[in-house]
PDB file of C-alpha atoms and ligand atoms in Angstrom:
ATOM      1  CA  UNK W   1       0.812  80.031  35.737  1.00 44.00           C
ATOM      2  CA  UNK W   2       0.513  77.555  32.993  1.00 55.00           C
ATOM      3  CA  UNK W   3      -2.417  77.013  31.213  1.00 73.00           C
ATOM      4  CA  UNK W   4      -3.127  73.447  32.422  1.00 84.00           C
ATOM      5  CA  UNK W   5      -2.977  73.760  36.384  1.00 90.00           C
ATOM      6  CA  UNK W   6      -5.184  76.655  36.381  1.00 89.00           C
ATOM      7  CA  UNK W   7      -7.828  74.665  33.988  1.00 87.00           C
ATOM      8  CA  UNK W   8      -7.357  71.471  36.016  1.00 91.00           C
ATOM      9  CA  UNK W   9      -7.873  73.060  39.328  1.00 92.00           C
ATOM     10  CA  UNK W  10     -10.913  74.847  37.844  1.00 89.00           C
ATOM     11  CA  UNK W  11     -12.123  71.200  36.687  1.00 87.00           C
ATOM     12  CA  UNK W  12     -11.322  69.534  40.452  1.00 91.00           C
ATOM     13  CA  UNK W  13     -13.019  72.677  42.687  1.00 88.00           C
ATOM     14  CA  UNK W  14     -16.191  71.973  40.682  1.00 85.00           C
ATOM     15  CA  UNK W  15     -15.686  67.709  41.374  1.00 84.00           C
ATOM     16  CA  UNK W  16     -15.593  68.305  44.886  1.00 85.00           C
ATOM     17  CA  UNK W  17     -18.119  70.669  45.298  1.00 83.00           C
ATOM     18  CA  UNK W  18     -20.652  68.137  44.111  1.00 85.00           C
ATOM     19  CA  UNK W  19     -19.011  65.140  45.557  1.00 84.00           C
ATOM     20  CA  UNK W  20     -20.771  63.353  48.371  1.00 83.00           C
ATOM     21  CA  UNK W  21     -17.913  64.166  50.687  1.00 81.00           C
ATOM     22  CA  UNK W  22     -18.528  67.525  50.419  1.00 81.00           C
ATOM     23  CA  UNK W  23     -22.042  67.586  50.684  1.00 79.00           C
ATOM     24  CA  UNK W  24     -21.654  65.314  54.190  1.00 82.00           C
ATOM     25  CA  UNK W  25     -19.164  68.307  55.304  1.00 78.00           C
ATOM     26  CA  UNK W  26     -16.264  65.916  55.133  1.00 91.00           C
ATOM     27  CA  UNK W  27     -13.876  67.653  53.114  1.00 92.00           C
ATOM     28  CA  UNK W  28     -14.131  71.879  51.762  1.00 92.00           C
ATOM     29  CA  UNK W  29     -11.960  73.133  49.338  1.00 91.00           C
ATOM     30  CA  UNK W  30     -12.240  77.018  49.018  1.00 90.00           C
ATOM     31  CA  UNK W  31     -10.063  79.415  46.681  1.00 85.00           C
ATOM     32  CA  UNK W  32      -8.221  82.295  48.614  1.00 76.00           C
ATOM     33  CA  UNK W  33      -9.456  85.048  46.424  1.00 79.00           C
ATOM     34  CA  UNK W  34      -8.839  84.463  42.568  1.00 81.00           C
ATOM     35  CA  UNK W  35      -5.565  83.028  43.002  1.00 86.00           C
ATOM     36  CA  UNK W  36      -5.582  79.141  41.952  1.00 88.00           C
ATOM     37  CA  UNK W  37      -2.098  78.810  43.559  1.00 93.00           C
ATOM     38  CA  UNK W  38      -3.519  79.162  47.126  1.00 94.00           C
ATOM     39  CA  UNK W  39      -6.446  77.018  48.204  1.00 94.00           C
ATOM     40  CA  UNK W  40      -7.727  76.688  51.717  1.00 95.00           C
ATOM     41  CA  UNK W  41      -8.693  73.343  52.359  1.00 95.00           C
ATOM     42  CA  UNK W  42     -10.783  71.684  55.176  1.00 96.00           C
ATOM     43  CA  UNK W  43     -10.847  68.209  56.666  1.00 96.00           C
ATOM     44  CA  UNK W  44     -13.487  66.678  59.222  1.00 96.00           C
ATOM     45  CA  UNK W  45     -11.197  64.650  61.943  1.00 97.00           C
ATOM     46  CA  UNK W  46     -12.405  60.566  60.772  1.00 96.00           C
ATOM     47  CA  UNK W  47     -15.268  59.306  63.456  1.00 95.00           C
ATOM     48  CA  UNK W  48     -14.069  57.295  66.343  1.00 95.00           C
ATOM     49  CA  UNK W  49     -10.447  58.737  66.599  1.00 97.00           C
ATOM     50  CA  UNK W  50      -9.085  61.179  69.149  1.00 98.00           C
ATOM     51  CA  UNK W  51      -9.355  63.829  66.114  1.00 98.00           C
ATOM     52  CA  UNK W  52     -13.307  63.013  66.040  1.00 96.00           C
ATOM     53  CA  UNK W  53     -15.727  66.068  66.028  1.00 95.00           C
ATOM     54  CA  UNK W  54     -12.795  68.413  64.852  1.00 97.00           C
ATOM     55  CA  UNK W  55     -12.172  70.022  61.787  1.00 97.00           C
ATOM     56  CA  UNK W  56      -8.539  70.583  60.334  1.00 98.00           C
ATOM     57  CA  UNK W  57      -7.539  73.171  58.176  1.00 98.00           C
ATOM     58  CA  UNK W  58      -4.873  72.934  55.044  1.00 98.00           C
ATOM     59  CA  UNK W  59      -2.917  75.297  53.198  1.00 97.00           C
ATOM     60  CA  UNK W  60      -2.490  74.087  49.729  1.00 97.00           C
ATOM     61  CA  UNK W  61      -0.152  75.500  47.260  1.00 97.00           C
ATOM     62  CA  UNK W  62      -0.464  74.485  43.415  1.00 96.00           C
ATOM     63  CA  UNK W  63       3.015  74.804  41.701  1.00 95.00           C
ATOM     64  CA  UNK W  64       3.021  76.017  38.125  1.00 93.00           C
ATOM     65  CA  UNK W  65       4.071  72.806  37.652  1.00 93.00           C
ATOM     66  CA  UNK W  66       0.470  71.062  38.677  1.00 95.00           C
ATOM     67  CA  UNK W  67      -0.474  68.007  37.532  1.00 95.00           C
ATOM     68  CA  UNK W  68       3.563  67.036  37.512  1.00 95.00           C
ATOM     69  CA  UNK W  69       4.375  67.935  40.721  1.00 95.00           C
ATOM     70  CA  UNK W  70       2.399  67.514  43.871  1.00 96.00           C
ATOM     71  CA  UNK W  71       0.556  70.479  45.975  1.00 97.00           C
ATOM     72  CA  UNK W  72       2.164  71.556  48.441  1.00 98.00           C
ATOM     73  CA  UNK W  73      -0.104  70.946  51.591  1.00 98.00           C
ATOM     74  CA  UNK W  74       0.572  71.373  55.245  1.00 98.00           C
ATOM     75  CA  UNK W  75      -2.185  71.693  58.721  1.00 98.00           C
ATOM     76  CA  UNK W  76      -3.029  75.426  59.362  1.00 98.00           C
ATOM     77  CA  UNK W  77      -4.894  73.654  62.197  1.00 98.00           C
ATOM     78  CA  UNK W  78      -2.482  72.537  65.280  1.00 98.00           C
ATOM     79  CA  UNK W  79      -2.142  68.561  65.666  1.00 98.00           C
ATOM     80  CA  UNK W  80      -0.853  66.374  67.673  1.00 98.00           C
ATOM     81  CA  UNK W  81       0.050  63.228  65.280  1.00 98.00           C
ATOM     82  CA  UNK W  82       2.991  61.325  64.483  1.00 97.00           C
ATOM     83  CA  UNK W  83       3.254  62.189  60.467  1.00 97.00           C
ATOM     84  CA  UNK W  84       2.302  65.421  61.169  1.00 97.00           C
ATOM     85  CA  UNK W  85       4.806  68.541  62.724  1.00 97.00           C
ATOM     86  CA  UNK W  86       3.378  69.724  65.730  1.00 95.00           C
ATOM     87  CA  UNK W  87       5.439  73.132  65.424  1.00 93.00           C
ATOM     88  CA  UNK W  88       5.116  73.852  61.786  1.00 95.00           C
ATOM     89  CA  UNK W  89       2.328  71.867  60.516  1.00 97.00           C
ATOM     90  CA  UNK W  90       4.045  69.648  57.720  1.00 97.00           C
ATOM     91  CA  UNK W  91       2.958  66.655  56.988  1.00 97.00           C
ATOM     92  CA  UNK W  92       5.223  63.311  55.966  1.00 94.00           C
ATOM     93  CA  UNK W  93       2.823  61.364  53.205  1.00 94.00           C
ATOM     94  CA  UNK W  94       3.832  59.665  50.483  1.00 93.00           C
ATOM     95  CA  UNK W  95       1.468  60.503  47.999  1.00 94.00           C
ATOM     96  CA  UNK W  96       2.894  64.352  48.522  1.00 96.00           C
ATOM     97  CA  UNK W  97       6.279  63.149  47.892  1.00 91.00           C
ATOM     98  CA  UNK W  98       7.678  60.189  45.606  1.00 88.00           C
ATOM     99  CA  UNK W  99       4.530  58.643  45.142  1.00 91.00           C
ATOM    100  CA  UNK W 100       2.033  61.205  43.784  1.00 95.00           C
ATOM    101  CA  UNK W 101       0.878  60.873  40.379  1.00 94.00           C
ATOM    102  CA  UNK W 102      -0.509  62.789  37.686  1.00 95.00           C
ATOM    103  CA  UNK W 103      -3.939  61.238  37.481  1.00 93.00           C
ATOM    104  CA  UNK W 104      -4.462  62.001  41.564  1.00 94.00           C
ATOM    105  CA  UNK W 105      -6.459  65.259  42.701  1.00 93.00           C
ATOM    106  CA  UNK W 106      -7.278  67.278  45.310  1.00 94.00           C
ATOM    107  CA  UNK W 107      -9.911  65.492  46.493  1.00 93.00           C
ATOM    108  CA  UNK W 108      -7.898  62.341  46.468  1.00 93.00           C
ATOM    109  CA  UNK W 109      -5.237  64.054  48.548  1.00 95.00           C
ATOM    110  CA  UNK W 110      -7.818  65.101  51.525  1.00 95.00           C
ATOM    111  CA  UNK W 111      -9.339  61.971  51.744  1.00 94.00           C
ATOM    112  CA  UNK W 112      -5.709  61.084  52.025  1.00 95.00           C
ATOM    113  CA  UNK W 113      -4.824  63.094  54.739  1.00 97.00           C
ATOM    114  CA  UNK W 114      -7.980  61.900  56.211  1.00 96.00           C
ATOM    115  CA  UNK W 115      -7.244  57.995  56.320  1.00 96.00           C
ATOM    116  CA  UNK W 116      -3.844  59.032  57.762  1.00 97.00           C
ATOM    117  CA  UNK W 117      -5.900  60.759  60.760  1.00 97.00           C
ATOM    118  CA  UNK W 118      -7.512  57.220  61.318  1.00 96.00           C
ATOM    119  CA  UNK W 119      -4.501  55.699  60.796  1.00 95.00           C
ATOM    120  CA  UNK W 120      -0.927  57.144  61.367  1.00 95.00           C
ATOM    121  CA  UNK W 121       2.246  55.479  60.419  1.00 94.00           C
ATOM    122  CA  UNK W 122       4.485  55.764  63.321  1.00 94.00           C
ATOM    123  CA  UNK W 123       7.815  54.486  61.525  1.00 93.00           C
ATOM    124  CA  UNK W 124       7.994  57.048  58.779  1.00 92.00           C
ATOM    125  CA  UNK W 125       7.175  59.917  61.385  1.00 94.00           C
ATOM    126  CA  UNK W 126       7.103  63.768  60.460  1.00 96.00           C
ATOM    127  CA  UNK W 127       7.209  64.663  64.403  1.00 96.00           C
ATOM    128  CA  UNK W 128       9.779  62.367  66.309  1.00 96.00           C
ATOM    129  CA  UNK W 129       8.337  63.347  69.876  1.00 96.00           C
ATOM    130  CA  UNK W 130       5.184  62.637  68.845  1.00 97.00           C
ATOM    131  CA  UNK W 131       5.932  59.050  67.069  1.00 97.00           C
ATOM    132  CA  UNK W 132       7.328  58.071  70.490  1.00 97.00           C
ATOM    133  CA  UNK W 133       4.843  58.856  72.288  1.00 97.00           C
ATOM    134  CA  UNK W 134       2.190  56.841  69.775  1.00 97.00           C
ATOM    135  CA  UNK W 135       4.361  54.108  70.425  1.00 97.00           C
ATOM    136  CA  UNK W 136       5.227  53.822  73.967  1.00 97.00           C
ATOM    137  CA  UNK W 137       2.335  55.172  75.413  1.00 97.00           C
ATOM    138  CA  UNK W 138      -0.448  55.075  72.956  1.00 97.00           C
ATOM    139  CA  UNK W 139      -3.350  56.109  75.827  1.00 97.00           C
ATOM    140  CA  UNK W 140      -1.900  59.068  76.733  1.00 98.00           C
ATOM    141  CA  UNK W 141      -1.057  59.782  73.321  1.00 98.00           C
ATOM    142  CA  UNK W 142      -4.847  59.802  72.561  1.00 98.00           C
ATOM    143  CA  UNK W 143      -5.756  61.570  75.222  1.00 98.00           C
ATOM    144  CA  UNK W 144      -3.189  64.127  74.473  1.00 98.00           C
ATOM    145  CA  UNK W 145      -4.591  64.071  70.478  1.00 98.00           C
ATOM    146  CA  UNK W 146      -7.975  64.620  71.802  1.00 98.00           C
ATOM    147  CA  UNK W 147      -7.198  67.540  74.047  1.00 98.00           C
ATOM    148  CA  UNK W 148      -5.557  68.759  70.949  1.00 98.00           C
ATOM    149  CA  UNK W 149      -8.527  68.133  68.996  1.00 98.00           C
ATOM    150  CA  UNK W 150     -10.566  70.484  71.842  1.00 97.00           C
ATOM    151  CA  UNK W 151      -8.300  73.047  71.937  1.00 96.00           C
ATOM    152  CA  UNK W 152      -7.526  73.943  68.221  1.00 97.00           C
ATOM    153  CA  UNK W 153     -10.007  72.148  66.133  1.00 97.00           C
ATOM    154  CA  UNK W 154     -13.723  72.625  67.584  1.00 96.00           C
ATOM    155  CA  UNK W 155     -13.544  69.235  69.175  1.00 94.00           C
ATOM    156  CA  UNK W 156     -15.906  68.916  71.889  1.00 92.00           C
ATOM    157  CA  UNK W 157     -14.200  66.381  74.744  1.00 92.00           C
ATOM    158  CA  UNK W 158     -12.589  68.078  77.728  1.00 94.00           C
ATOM    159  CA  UNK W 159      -9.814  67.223  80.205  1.00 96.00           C
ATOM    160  CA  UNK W 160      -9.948  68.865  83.361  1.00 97.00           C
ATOM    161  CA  UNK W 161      -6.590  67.471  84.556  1.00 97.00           C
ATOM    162  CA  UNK W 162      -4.680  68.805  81.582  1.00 97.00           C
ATOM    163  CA  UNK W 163      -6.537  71.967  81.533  1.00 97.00           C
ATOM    164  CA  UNK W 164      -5.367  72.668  85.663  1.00 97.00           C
ATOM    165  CA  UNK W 165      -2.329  71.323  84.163  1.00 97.00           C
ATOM    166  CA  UNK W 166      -1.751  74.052  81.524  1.00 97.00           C
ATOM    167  CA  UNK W 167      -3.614  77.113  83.979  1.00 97.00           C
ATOM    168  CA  UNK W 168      -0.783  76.039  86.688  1.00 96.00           C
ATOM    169  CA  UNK W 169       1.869  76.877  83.704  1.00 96.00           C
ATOM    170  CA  UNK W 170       0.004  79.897  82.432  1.00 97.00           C
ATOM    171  CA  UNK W 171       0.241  81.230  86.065  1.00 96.00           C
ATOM    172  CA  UNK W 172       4.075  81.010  85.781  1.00 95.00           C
ATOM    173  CA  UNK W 173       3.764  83.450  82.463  1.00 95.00           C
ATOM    174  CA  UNK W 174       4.431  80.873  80.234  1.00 95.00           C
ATOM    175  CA  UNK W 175       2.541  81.298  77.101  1.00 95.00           C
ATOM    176  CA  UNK W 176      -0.651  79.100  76.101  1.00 94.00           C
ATOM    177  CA  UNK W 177       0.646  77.172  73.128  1.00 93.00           C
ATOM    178  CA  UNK W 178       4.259  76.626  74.930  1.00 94.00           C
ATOM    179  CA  UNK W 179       3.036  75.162  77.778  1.00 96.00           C
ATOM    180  CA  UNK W 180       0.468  72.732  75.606  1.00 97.00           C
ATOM    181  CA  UNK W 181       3.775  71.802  73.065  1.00 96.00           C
ATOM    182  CA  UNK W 182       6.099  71.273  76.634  1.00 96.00           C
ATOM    183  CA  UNK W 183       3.277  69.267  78.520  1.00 98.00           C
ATOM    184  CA  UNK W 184       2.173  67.097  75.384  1.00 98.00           C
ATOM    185  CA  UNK W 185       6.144  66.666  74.767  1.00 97.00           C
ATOM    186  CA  UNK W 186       6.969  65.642  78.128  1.00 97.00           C
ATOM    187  CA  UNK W 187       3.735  62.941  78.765  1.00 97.00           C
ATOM    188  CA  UNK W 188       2.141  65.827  80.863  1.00 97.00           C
ATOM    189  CA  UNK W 189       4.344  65.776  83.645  1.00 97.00           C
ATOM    190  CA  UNK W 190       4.926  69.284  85.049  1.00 96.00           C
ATOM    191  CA  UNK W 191       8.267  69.117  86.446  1.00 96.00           C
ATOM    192  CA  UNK W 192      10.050  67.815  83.131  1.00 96.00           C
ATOM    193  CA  UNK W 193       7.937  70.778  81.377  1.00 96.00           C
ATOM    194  CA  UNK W 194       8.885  73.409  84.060  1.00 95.00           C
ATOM    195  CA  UNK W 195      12.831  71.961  83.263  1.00 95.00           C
ATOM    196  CA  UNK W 196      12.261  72.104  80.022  1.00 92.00           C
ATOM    197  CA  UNK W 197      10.695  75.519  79.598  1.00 92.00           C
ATOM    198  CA  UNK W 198      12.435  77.320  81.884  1.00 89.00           C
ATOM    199  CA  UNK W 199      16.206  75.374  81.681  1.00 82.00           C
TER     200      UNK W 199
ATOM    201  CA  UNK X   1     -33.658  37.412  67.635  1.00 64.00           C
ATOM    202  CA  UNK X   2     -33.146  41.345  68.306  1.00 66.00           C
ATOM    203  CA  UNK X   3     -29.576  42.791  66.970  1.00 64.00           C
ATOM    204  CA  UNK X   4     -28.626  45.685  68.401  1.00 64.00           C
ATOM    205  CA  UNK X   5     -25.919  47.713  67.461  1.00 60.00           C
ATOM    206  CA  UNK X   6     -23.200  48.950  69.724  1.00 63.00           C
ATOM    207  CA  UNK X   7     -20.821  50.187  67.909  1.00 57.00           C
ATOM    208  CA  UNK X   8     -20.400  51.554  63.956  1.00 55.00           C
ATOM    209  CA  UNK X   9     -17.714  52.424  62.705  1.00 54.00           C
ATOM    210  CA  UNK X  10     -17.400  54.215  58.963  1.00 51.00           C
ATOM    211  CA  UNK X  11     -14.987  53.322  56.597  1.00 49.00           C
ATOM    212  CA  UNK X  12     -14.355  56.054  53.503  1.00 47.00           C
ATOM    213  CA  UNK X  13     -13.494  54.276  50.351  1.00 46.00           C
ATOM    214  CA  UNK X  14     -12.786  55.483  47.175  1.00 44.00           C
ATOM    215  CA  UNK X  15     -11.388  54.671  43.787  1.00 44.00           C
ATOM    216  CA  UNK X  16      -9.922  56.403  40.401  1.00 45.00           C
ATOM    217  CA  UNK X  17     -12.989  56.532  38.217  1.00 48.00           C
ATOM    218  CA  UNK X  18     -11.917  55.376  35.043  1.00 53.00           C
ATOM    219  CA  UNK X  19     -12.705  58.082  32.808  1.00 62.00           C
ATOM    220  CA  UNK X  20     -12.683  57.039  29.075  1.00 70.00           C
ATOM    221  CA  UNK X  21     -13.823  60.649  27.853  1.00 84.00           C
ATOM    222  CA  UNK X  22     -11.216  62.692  29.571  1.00 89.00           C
ATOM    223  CA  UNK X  23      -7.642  62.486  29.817  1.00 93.00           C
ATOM    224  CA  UNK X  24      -6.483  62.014  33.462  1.00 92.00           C
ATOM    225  CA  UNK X  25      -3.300  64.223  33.384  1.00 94.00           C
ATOM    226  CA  UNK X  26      -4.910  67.339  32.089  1.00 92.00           C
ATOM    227  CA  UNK X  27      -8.981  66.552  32.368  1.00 89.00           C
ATOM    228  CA  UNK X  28      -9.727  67.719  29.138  1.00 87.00           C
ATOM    229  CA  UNK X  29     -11.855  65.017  26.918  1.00 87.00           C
ATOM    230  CA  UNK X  30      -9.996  63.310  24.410  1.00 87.00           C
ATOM    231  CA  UNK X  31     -12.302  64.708  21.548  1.00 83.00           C
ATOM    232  CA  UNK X  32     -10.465  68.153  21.852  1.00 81.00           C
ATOM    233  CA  UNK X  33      -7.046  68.255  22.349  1.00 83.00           C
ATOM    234  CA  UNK X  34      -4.447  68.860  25.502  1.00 88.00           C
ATOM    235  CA  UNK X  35      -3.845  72.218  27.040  1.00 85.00           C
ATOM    236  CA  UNK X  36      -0.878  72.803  24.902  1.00 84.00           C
ATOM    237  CA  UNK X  37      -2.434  72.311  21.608  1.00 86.00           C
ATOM    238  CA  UNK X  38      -4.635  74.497  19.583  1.00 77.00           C
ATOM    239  CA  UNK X  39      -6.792  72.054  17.103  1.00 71.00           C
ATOM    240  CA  UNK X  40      -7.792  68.995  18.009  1.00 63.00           C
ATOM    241  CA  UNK X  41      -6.444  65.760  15.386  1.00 58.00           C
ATOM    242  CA  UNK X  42      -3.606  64.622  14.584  1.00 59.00           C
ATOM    243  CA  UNK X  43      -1.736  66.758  16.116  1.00 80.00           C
ATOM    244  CA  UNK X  44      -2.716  66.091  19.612  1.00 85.00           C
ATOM    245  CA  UNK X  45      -3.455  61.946  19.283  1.00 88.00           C
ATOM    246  CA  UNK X  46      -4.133  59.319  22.245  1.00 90.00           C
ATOM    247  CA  UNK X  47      -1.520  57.128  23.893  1.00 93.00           C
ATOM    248  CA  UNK X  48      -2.512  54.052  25.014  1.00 94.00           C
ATOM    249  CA  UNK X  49      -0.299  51.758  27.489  1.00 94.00           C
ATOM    250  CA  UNK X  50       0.021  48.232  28.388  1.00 94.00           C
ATOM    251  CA  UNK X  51      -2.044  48.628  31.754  1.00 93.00           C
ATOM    252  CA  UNK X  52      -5.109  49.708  29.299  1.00 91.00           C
ATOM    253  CA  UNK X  53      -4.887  53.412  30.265  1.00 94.00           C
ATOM    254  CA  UNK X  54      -4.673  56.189  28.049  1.00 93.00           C
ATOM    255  CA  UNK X  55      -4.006  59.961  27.790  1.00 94.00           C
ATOM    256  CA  UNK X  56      -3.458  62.733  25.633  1.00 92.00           C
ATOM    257  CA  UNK X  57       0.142  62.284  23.867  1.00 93.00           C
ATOM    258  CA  UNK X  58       1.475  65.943  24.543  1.00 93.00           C
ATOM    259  CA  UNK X  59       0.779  65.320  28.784  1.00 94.00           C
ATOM    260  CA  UNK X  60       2.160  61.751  29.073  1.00 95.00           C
ATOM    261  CA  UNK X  61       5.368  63.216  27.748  1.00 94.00           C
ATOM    262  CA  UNK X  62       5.283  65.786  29.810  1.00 94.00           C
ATOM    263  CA  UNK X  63       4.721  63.327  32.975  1.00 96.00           C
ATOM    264  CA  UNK X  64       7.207  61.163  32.093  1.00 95.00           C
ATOM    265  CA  UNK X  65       9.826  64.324  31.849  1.00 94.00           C
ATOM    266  CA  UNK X  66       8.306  64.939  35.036  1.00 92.00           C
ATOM    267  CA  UNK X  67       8.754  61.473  36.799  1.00 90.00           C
ATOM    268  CA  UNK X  68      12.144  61.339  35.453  1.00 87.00           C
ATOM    269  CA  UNK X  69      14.153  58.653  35.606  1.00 87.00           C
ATOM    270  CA  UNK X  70      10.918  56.400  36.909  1.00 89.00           C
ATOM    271  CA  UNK X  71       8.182  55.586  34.176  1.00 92.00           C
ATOM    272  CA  UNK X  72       4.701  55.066  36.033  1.00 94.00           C
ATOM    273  CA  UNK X  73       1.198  55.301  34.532  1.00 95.00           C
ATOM    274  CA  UNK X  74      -0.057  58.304  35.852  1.00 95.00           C
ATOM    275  CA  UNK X  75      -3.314  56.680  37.065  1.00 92.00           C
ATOM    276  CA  UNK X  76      -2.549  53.207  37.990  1.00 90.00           C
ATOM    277  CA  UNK X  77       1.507  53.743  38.905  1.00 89.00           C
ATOM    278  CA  UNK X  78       2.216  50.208  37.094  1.00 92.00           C
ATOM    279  CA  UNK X  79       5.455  50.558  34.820  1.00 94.00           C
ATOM    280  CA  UNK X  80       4.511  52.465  31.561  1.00 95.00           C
ATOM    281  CA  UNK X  81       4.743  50.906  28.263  1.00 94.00           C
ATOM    282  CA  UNK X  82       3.217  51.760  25.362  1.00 93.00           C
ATOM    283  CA  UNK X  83       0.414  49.357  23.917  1.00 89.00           C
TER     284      UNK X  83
HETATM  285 ZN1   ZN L 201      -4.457  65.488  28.502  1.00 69.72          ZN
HETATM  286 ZN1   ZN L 202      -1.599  68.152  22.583  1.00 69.72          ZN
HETATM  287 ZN1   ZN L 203      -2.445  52.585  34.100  1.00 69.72          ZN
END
């Protein structure tokens, strides 16, 4: 690796680890091993959204090309959000694309991500299914967010009626994450899951 | 007349510290040189552009390469010129 991302990601870990966001739990940055290519990151879900109380993680990859090109950065963490894949985890934001520049760091790229878990930008989605939903039915798309939230990310608000729900598909064999994916994906109606699971 | 609150919500700001010491591309301060360079001088000077900005000459080249065919300030994003 070149000489300048490994010195500049030395110089950013030790920014965030003394920056107030870090201190208030907000945002963790943490080196897998010695490796400055792979960084686990972490990011507190914004107060009053359905991703409230959770906490996200990120795989970050630093090309040898760092400052130049952006880090590569997608969710470890499963979420349910329209710039955001709910299969793989990749996430549509500008700033990782066309629009990053040199001068812009890690830390400016989780508080980022964070902003775009208070607000999510429906018309440039990453996860079509879940864009629609935001926009045609944006209740049940925060409930389904939240129950997200619960299930993957430490989040602390339950749903009784999607958990008996997802027990009634777990019954049938289907697998836990499947049947979360088909209900969220089909506005929690059973029989268009059961179709679509089993057709 | 009591005020009580119902309802807070928290709004996360931030913005690019202007750093005049260090160079924004590599983080280095300008006193020494870039990453590429050995000595410090004349070899490794500081550009300046139009937007007030500046950076080590050696890593706004290599950002520009980078950002091919667009020209942006690497801190600000306004069209680069030099000053
Ligand atoms: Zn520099
Ligand atoms: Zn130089
Ligand atoms: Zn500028």
């Amino acid at each position: 690796m070149s000489n300048i991302a490994a010195q500049r990601i030395q110089r950013e870990f030790n920014e965030v680890i003394k920056s107030d966001e870090a201190q208030k739990f907000s945002i963790k940055l943490e080196m897998d091993g010695s490796d400055f290519r792979h960084i686990n990151g972490e990011i507190a879900g914004p107060p009053d959204t359905p991703y409230e109380s959770g906490n996200f993680k990120l795989e970050i990859k630093i090309p040898d090309t760092y400052p130049f090109n952006p880090p590569k950065v997608k969710f470890l963490t499963k979420i349910w959000h329209p710039n955001v894949s709910s299969v793989t985890g990749a996430i549509c934001l500008d700033i990782l694309k066309d629009q990053w520049a040199a001068a812009m760091t890690l830390r400016v790229v989780l508080l980022s991500l964070q902003a775009l878990l208070a607000a999510a930008e429906p018309d440039d989605p990453q996860d079509a299914v879940v864009a629609n939903q935001y926009k045609e039915n944006r209740a049940l798309f925060t409930s389904t967010a939240r129950y997200w939230t619960t299930v993957h990310a430490g989040g602390k608000q339950l749903n009784p009626d999607f958990d008996k729900k997802i027990h009634t598909l777990l019954d049938l064999g289907v697998e836990k994450h499947q049947a979360l994916v088909a209900l969220s994906a089909c506005d929690w109606n059973l029989d268009r899951a059961l179709e679509q699971i089993f057709s | 007349m009591k005020v009580k609150i119902k309802k807070w919500t928290g709004v996360g700001t931030w913005s690019y510290k202007v750093d005049y010491d260090n160079c924004g591309i590599c983080r280095q301060p300008f006193h020494g040189c870039c990453p590429y360079c050995k000595w410090p001088g004349e070899t490794c000077p500081v550009v300046w552009g139009q937007c007030t900005h500046c950076f080590h000459i050696h890593c706004m080249a290599k950002w520009l390469k980078a950002q091919e065919p667009r020209e942006q300030c690497p801190l600000c994003r306004q069209k680069w010129r030099y000053a």
